[in-house]
mmCIF file of C-alpha atoms in Angstrom:
data_model
loop_
_atom_site.group_PDB
_atom_site.id
_atom_site.type_symbol
_atom_site.label_atom_id
_atom_site.label_comp_id
_atom_site.label_asym_id
_atom_site.label_seq_id
_atom_site.Cartn_x
_atom_site.Cartn_y
_atom_site.Cartn_z
ATOM 1 C CA MET A 1 60.563 108.224 39.272
ATOM 2 C CA THR A 2 63.771 109.572 37.750
ATOM 3 C CA LEU A 3 67.192 109.158 39.235
ATOM 4 C CA ASP A 4 67.422 112.858 40.110
ATOM 5 C CA SER A 5 64.011 113.097 41.750
ATOM 6 C CA PRO A 6 63.735 112.612 45.512
ATOM 7 C CA GLY A 7 62.535 109.269 46.765
ATOM 8 C CA GLU A 8 59.779 108.460 49.198
ATOM 9 C CA GLU A 9 61.987 108.969 52.228
ATOM 10 C CA GLY A 10 63.639 112.157 51.010
ATOM 11 C CA LEU A 11 66.818 110.413 49.784
ATOM 12 C CA LYS A 12 67.814 110.702 46.150
ATOM 13 C CA PRO A 13 68.213 107.350 44.344
ATOM 14 C CA THR A 14 71.744 108.217 43.225
ATOM 15 C CA ARG A 15 72.834 108.764 46.821
ATOM 16 C CA TRP A 16 70.977 105.660 47.929
ATOM 17 C CA LEU A 17 72.754 103.546 45.305
ATOM 18 C CA GLY A 18 76.102 104.977 46.358
ATOM 19 C CA PHE A 19 75.353 104.220 50.009
ATOM 20 C CA CYS A 20 74.433 100.609 49.217
ATOM 21 C CA SER A 21 77.550 100.151 47.087
ATOM 22 C CA ARG A 22 79.799 101.353 49.917
ATOM 23 C CA LYS A 23 78.130 99.014 52.376
ATOM 24 C CA MET A 24 78.455 96.097 49.974
ATOM 25 C CA GLN A 25 82.085 96.933 49.307
ATOM 26 C CA GLU A 26 82.893 96.907 53.033
ATOM 27 C CA LEU A 27 81.175 93.536 53.452
ATOM 28 C CA ILE A 28 82.746 91.823 50.457
ATOM 29 C CA ALA A 29 86.185 93.423 50.220
ATOM 30 C CA GLY A 30 86.945 94.914 53.606
ATOM 31 C CA VAL A 31 90.477 96.212 54.213
ATOM 32 C CA GLU A 32 90.407 96.373 58.023
ATOM 33 C CA LYS A 33 92.438 93.183 58.445
ATOM 34 C CA ILE A 34 95.002 94.045 55.802
ATOM 35 C CA VAL A 35 98.336 95.363 57.101
ATOM 36 C CA PHE A 36 100.373 97.226 54.525
ATOM 37 C CA ASP A 37 104.147 97.216 54.440
ATOM 38 C CA LEU A 38 104.146 100.969 54.994
ATOM 39 C CA GLU A 39 102.422 100.575 58.357
ATOM 40 C CA ALA A 40 104.997 98.028 59.504
ATOM 41 C CA ASP A 41 107.843 100.304 58.403
ATOM 42 C CA VAL A 42 106.392 103.207 60.374
ATOM 43 C CA GLU A 43 106.026 101.095 63.523
ATOM 44 C CA GLN A 44 109.558 99.729 63.189
ATOM 45 C CA GLN A 45 110.915 103.236 62.402
ATOM 46 C CA LYS A 46 112.656 102.000 59.277
ATOM 47 C CA GLY A 47 114.356 104.529 57.050
ATOM 48 C CA THR A 48 115.016 107.017 59.841
ATOM 49 C CA GLY A 49 118.622 108.128 60.008
ATOM 50 C CA LEU A 50 120.628 109.641 62.838
ATOM 51 C CA LEU A 51 120.814 113.316 63.677
ATOM 52 C CA PRO A 52 123.832 115.230 62.320
ATOM 53 C CA PHE A 53 124.934 116.341 65.806
ATOM 54 C CA LEU A 54 123.773 116.256 69.418
ATOM 55 C CA GLY A 55 121.540 118.844 71.014
ATOM 56 C CA MET A 56 119.224 119.433 68.064
ATOM 57 C CA ASP A 57 115.662 120.578 68.699
ATOM 58 C CA LYS A 58 113.301 117.585 68.730
ATOM 59 C CA SER A 59 110.330 119.309 70.341
ATOM 60 C CA ARG A 60 108.125 118.709 67.297
ATOM 61 C CA ALA A 61 109.236 115.125 66.703
ATOM 62 C CA ALA A 62 107.269 112.055 67.700
ATOM 63 C CA VAL A 63 107.976 109.961 70.773
ATOM 64 C CA CYS A 64 110.387 107.063 70.307
ATOM 65 C CA ASN A 65 108.499 103.813 70.871
ATOM 66 C CA PHE A 66 111.694 101.802 71.300
ATOM 67 C CA PHE A 67 112.990 104.104 74.054
ATOM 68 C CA LEU A 68 109.808 103.556 76.048
ATOM 69 C CA LYS A 69 110.547 99.823 75.906
ATOM 70 C CA GLY A 70 114.263 100.278 76.594
ATOM 71 C CA LEU A 71 115.277 99.048 73.121
ATOM 72 C CA CYS A 72 116.584 102.218 71.453
ATOM 73 C CA GLY A 73 120.313 102.075 70.795
ATOM 74 C CA LYS A 74 120.675 105.398 68.970
ATOM 75 C CA GLY A 75 121.132 107.441 72.119
ATOM 76 C CA GLY A 76 121.176 111.210 71.727
ATOM 77 C CA LEU A 77 121.335 110.965 67.926
ATOM 78 C CA CYS A 78 117.874 109.425 67.707
ATOM 79 C CA PRO A 79 115.576 111.703 65.653
ATOM 80 C CA PHE A 80 112.641 110.941 67.968
ATOM 81 C CA ARG A 81 112.071 112.235 71.467
ATOM 82 C CA HIS A 82 113.171 110.221 74.497
ATOM 83 C CA LEU A 83 110.801 110.787 77.409
ATOM 84 C CA SER A 84 112.255 109.650 80.725
ATOM 85 C CA GLY A 85 110.483 109.395 84.054
ATOM 86 C CA GLU A 86 106.908 110.074 85.025
ATOM 87 C CA LYS A 87 106.097 113.591 83.869
ATOM 88 C CA THR A 88 102.678 114.635 85.035
ATOM 89 C CA VAL A 89 102.578 118.310 83.976
ATOM 90 C CA VAL A 90 102.882 119.746 80.492
ATOM 91 C CA CYS A 91 105.735 122.208 80.009
ATOM 92 C CA LYS A 92 104.282 125.713 79.687
ATOM 93 C CA HIS A 93 107.343 126.903 77.757
ATOM 94 C CA TRP A 94 107.019 124.033 75.283
ATOM 95 C CA LEU A 95 103.438 125.110 74.567
ATOM 96 C CA ARG A 96 104.808 128.441 73.293
ATOM 97 C CA GLY A 97 107.771 126.821 71.541
ATOM 98 C CA LEU A 98 110.325 128.385 73.911
ATOM 99 C CA CYS A 99 111.639 125.371 75.863
ATOM 100 C CA LYS A 100 115.333 124.755 75.203
ATOM 101 C CA LYS A 101 115.832 121.704 77.431
ATOM 102 C CA GLY A 102 114.478 119.185 74.964
ATOM 103 C CA ASP A 103 114.406 115.639 76.349
ATOM 104 C CA GLN A 104 116.120 116.807 79.546
ATOM 105 C CA CYS A 105 113.113 118.915 80.571
ATOM 106 C CA GLU A 106 111.457 117.920 83.832
ATOM 107 C CA PHE A 107 108.011 118.513 82.333
ATOM 108 C CA LEU A 108 106.031 116.781 79.625
ATOM 109 C CA HIS A 109 106.547 117.818 76.008
ATOM 110 C CA GLN A 110 103.249 116.460 74.805
ATOM 111 C CA TYR A 111 99.859 118.110 74.627
ATOM 112 C CA ASP A 112 97.580 116.419 77.140
ATOM 113 C CA VAL A 113 94.493 118.184 78.443
ATOM 114 C CA THR A 114 94.465 116.206 81.695
ATOM 115 C CA LYS A 115 98.113 117.112 82.465
ATOM 116 C CA MET A 116 98.049 120.820 81.733
ATOM 117 C CA PRO A 117 99.376 123.221 84.402
ATOM 118 C CA GLU A 118 96.953 125.221 86.500
ATOM 119 C CA CYS A 119 95.586 128.495 85.233
ATOM 120 C CA TYR A 120 97.309 131.401 86.991
ATOM 121 C CA PHE A 121 94.294 133.704 86.957
ATOM 122 C CA PHE A 122 91.805 131.068 88.122
ATOM 123 C CA SER A 123 94.050 129.828 90.936
ATOM 124 C CA ASN A 124 94.912 133.325 92.226
ATOM 125 C CA PHE A 125 91.799 135.365 91.474
ATOM 126 C CA GLY A 126 89.168 132.625 91.207
ATOM 127 C CA LYS A 127 88.130 133.795 87.741
ATOM 128 C CA CYS A 128 89.390 133.398 84.189
ATOM 129 C CA SER A 129 87.909 135.480 81.364
ATOM 130 C CA ASN A 130 89.442 133.371 78.596
ATOM 131 C CA LYS A 131 86.711 131.087 77.279
ATOM 132 C CA GLU A 132 89.256 128.942 75.401
ATOM 133 C CA CYS A 133 91.818 128.723 78.203
ATOM 134 C CA PRO A 134 93.914 125.555 77.708
ATOM 135 C CA PHE A 135 95.017 125.387 81.336
ATOM 136 C CA LEU A 136 93.337 123.550 84.193
ATOM 137 C CA HIS A 137 90.761 125.290 86.340
ATOM 138 C CA VAL A 138 91.017 123.562 89.715
ATOM 139 C CA ASP A 139 88.453 124.315 92.397
ATOM 140 C CA PRO A 140 90.285 125.672 95.494
ATOM 141 C CA ALA A 141 87.996 123.691 97.796
ATOM 142 C CA SER A 142 89.101 120.410 96.243
ATOM 143 C CA ARG A 143 92.793 121.171 96.950
ATOM 144 C CA LEU A 144 92.345 121.409 100.718
ATOM 145 C CA ARG A 145 93.842 118.499 102.619
ATOM 146 C CA ASP A 146 92.012 116.704 105.376
ATOM 147 C CA CYS A 147 93.122 117.599 108.884
ATOM 148 C CA PRO A 148 94.791 114.513 110.438
ATOM 149 C CA TRP A 149 94.057 115.667 113.972
ATOM 150 C CA TYR A 150 90.365 116.101 113.240
ATOM 151 C CA ASN A 151 90.296 112.644 111.660
ATOM 152 C CA GLN A 152 91.805 111.232 114.860
ATOM 153 C CA GLY A 153 89.080 112.812 116.955
ATOM 154 C CA PHE A 154 89.999 116.398 117.894
ATOM 155 C CA CYS A 155 91.647 119.494 116.402
ATOM 156 C CA LYS A 156 92.614 122.320 118.748
ATOM 157 C CA ASN A 157 92.320 124.965 116.000
ATOM 158 C CA GLY A 158 88.641 124.264 115.427
ATOM 159 C CA PRO A 159 87.015 126.279 112.598
ATOM 160 C CA LEU A 160 90.197 128.371 112.235
ATOM 161 C CA CYS A 161 92.195 125.370 111.024
ATOM 162 C CA LYS A 162 93.698 125.815 107.582
ATOM 163 C CA TYR A 163 92.962 122.191 106.724
ATOM 164 C CA GLN A 164 89.619 120.674 105.881
ATOM 165 C CA HIS A 165 87.363 119.255 108.591
ATOM 166 C CA THR A 166 85.091 116.628 107.086
ATOM 167 C CA ARG A 167 82.502 115.069 109.351
ATOM 168 C CA ARG A 168 82.276 111.299 109.018
ATOM 169 C CA VAL A 169 80.509 108.504 110.850
ATOM 170 C CA MET A 170 82.766 105.915 112.451
ATOM 171 C CA CYS A 171 82.248 102.262 111.581
ATOM 172 C CA ILE A 172 81.168 100.440 114.740
ATOM 173 C CA ASN A 173 82.302 97.069 113.395
ATOM 174 C CA TYR A 174 85.784 98.410 112.605
ATOM 175 C CA LEU A 175 86.093 99.963 116.059
ATOM 176 C CA VAL A 176 85.179 96.617 117.629
ATOM 177 C CA GLY A 177 87.856 94.833 115.613
ATOM 178 C CA PHE A 178 86.592 93.688 112.201
ATOM 179 C CA CYS A 179 84.411 95.079 109.415
ATOM 180 C CA PRO A 180 83.096 92.552 106.860
ATOM 181 C CA ALA A 181 82.608 95.284 104.219
ATOM 182 C CA GLY A 182 86.314 96.140 104.177
ATOM 183 C CA PRO A 183 87.329 99.143 102.031
ATOM 184 C CA LYS A 184 83.840 99.236 100.473
ATOM 185 C CA CYS A 185 82.269 100.195 103.789
ATOM 186 C CA LYS A 186 80.234 103.406 103.655
ATOM 187 C CA PHE A 187 81.384 104.398 107.145
ATOM 188 C CA MET A 188 84.837 105.656 108.111
ATOM 189 C CA HIS A 189 87.628 103.335 109.224
ATOM 190 C CA PRO A 190 89.881 105.507 111.420
ATOM 191 C CA LYS A 191 93.631 105.282 110.964
ATOM 192 C CA MET A 192 96.094 105.845 113.786
ATOM 193 C CA ASN A 193 99.105 106.518 111.541
ATOM 194 C CA LEU A 194 97.804 109.554 109.684
ATOM 195 C CA LEU A 195 100.918 111.603 110.501
ATOM 196 C CA LEU A 196 103.385 109.067 109.153
ATOM 197 C CA GLY A 197 103.097 110.280 105.553
ATOM 198 C CA ASN A 198 104.199 113.911 105.793
ATOM 199 C CA GLN A 199 104.759 115.323 109.247
ATOM 200 C CA ASP A 200 106.418 118.551 108.126
ATOM 201 C CA ASN A 201 103.107 120.082 107.078
ATOM 202 C CA PHE A 202 101.587 119.601 110.527
ATOM 203 C CA LYS A 203 104.472 120.531 112.864
ATOM 204 C CA SER A 204 102.843 123.813 113.702
ATOM 205 C CA GLN A 205 99.576 122.137 114.661
ATOM 206 C CA ALA A 206 100.699 119.594 117.219
ATOM 207 C CA PRO A 207 103.882 118.476 118.984
ATOM 208 C CA GLY A 208 105.845 115.812 117.187
ATOM 209 C CA PRO A 209 107.220 112.602 118.660
ATOM 210 C CA ALA A 210 110.451 112.475 120.581
ATOM 211 C CA PRO A 211 113.486 112.057 118.270
ATOM 212 C CA LEU A 212 115.404 108.803 118.156
ATOM 213 C CA THR A 213 119.100 108.789 118.991
ATOM 214 C CA SER A 214 121.746 106.701 117.261
ATOM 215 C CA ALA A 215 121.495 104.017 119.933
ATOM 216 C CA GLY A 216 117.780 103.539 119.275
ATOM 217 C CA SER A 217 116.687 105.327 122.459
ATOM 218 C CA ILE A 218 114.377 108.295 122.758
ATOM 219 C CA SER A 219 115.692 111.701 123.644
ATOM 220 C CA SER A 220 114.418 112.988 126.966
ATOM 221 C CA LYS A 221 114.224 116.608 125.811
ATOM 222 C CA ASP A 222 110.691 116.175 124.463
ATOM 223 C CA SER A 223 108.234 114.498 126.803
ATOM 224 C CA SER A 224 105.116 115.304 124.750
ATOM 225 C CA VAL A 225 104.335 111.595 124.452
ATOM 226 C CA ASP A 226 103.811 111.306 128.193
ATOM 227 C CA ARG A 227 101.428 114.253 128.233
ATOM 228 C CA LEU A 228 99.080 112.680 125.685
ATOM 229 C CA PRO A 229 96.276 110.383 126.880
ATOM 230 C CA PRO A 230 96.439 106.766 125.670
ATOM 231 C CA SER A 231 93.467 107.270 123.334
ATOM 232 C CA ARG A 232 95.282 110.095 121.500
ATOM 233 C CA ILE A 233 98.655 108.425 121.015
ATOM 234 C CA SER A 234 99.211 107.655 117.358
ATOM 235 C CA ALA A 235 101.089 104.653 116.052
ATOM 236 C CA LEU A 236 104.378 106.563 115.876
ATOM 237 C CA HIS A 237 104.014 107.949 119.401
ATOM 238 C CA PHE A 238 103.078 104.506 120.642
ATOM 239 C CA LEU A 239 106.179 102.958 119.039
ATOM 240 C CA HIS A 240 108.505 105.626 120.439
ATOM 241 C CA TYR A 241 106.962 105.288 123.878
ATOM 242 C CA HIS A 242 107.603 101.545 123.986
ATOM 243 C CA LEU A 243 111.103 101.908 122.547
ATOM 244 C CA ARG A 244 112.016 104.372 125.265
ATOM 245 C CA THR A 245 110.483 102.203 127.997
ATOM 246 C CA ARG A 246 112.286 99.105 126.747
ATOM 247 C CA HIS A 247 115.583 100.973 126.470
ATOM 248 C CA ASN A 248 115.304 102.355 129.984
ATOM 249 C CA MET A 249 114.516 98.917 131.391
ATOM 250 C CA ALA A 250 117.356 97.198 129.522
ATOM 251 C CA GLN A 251 119.994 99.862 130.193
ATOM 252 C CA PRO A 252 121.636 99.558 133.646
ATOM 253 C CA SER A 253 121.790 102.573 135.867
ATOM 254 C CA PRO A 254 124.954 104.622 135.248
ATOM 255 C CA SER A 255 127.692 104.130 137.827
ATOM 256 C CA PHE A 256 129.534 107.317 138.783
ATOM 257 C CA LYS A 257 132.972 107.364 140.358
ATOM 258 C CA PRO A 258 133.178 108.791 143.800
ATOM 259 C CA LEU A 259 134.643 112.279 144.012
ATOM 260 C CA PRO A 260 137.966 111.252 145.667
ATOM 261 C CA GLN A 261 138.744 109.062 142.626
ATOM 262 C CA ILE A 262 138.190 111.859 140.085
ATOM 263 C CA THR A 263 141.413 113.141 138.463
ATOM 264 C CA CYS A 264 141.556 116.754 137.292
ATOM 265 C CA PHE A 265 143.092 117.007 133.841
ATOM 266 C CA ARG A 266 144.378 120.546 134.528
ATOM 267 C CA CYS A 267 146.488 120.142 137.665
ATOM 268 C CA GLY A 268 146.552 116.359 137.908
ATOM 269 C CA GLY A 269 145.133 116.363 141.402
ATOM 270 C CA LYS A 270 142.270 114.286 142.713
ATOM 271 C CA GLY A 271 139.037 115.142 144.430
ATOM 272 C CA HIS A 272 137.645 117.743 142.039
ATOM 273 C CA TYR A 273 136.659 118.308 138.408
ATOM 274 C CA ALA A 274 138.501 120.537 135.958
ATOM 275 C CA ASN A 275 135.727 123.141 135.883
ATOM 276 C CA LYS A 276 136.090 123.500 139.664
ATOM 277 C CA CYS A 277 139.877 123.635 139.618
ATOM 278 C CA GLY A 278 141.430 126.861 140.887
ATOM 279 C CA LYS A 279 145.030 125.936 140.112
ATOM 280 C CA ILE A 280 147.000 126.647 136.947
ATOM 281 C CA SER A 281 148.562 123.735 135.131
ATOM 282 C CA THR A 282 152.359 123.897 135.465
ATOM 283 C CA GLY A 283 153.296 120.715 133.635
ATOM 284 C CA PRO A 284 152.122 117.437 132.234
ATOM 285 C CA LEU A 285 149.685 115.263 134.163
ATOM 286 C CA LYS A 286 150.933 112.619 136.546
ATOM 287 C CA GLY A 287 151.610 109.333 134.872
ATOM 288 C CA GLU A 288 152.441 110.854 131.476
#
């Protein structure tokens, strides 16, 4: 068998010898644990100077590792990009090289498939003909929010509700008072404070709680809390209801002056209010 002829397994001896030599070289003289000086210089960003002036385009530069740790002292003259805040969406103008905000942009200047903006055509028309579209194709059904009123037991809009109605089975143990499975339970644990997160989105669906005044009392203009049955009162309604009851019990009944002691600020006379006064003020009030 010559060196150029194929072996028994279809592999030429020359290639087989080269394969064995590479394996032996990795076992005897591996370089995985060796750290070169060049690698340390790159990590420490040695040899990088400052920018000539502020406001230069750094959209194609790497991210500054020291700025992420709060250790960069170069400021705006740093040749690397300073990313501040939690940016969850990639800048669509930066993808085309047209973003002029640089590090001050509210969006991410880094290509990340999971943080790409939504595709305009797929989100509006439900179809995108571009097979290599770099933007996210989000299913419209997955963006629907759960209806908080349906999760509490009843939604007056029924099937016409713009929010999602998901049927779930209540956990009997949780309703009694304690569920040993905790958050891993396969049944639903109902929450009574579902409207505490964002009430503005559901103002049109149900009446909100009565507003609090500066003194901690509840305004009497909205009595929607009293019209709700006890089983439908959420945690916020329940708190406002008790605050108003406690305030009314603690506050003494207002004492009004009898009408003969009332002084009119227009004519200075007694026995009537200014809005009922038929006289014209001719001088200062008595006692001034």
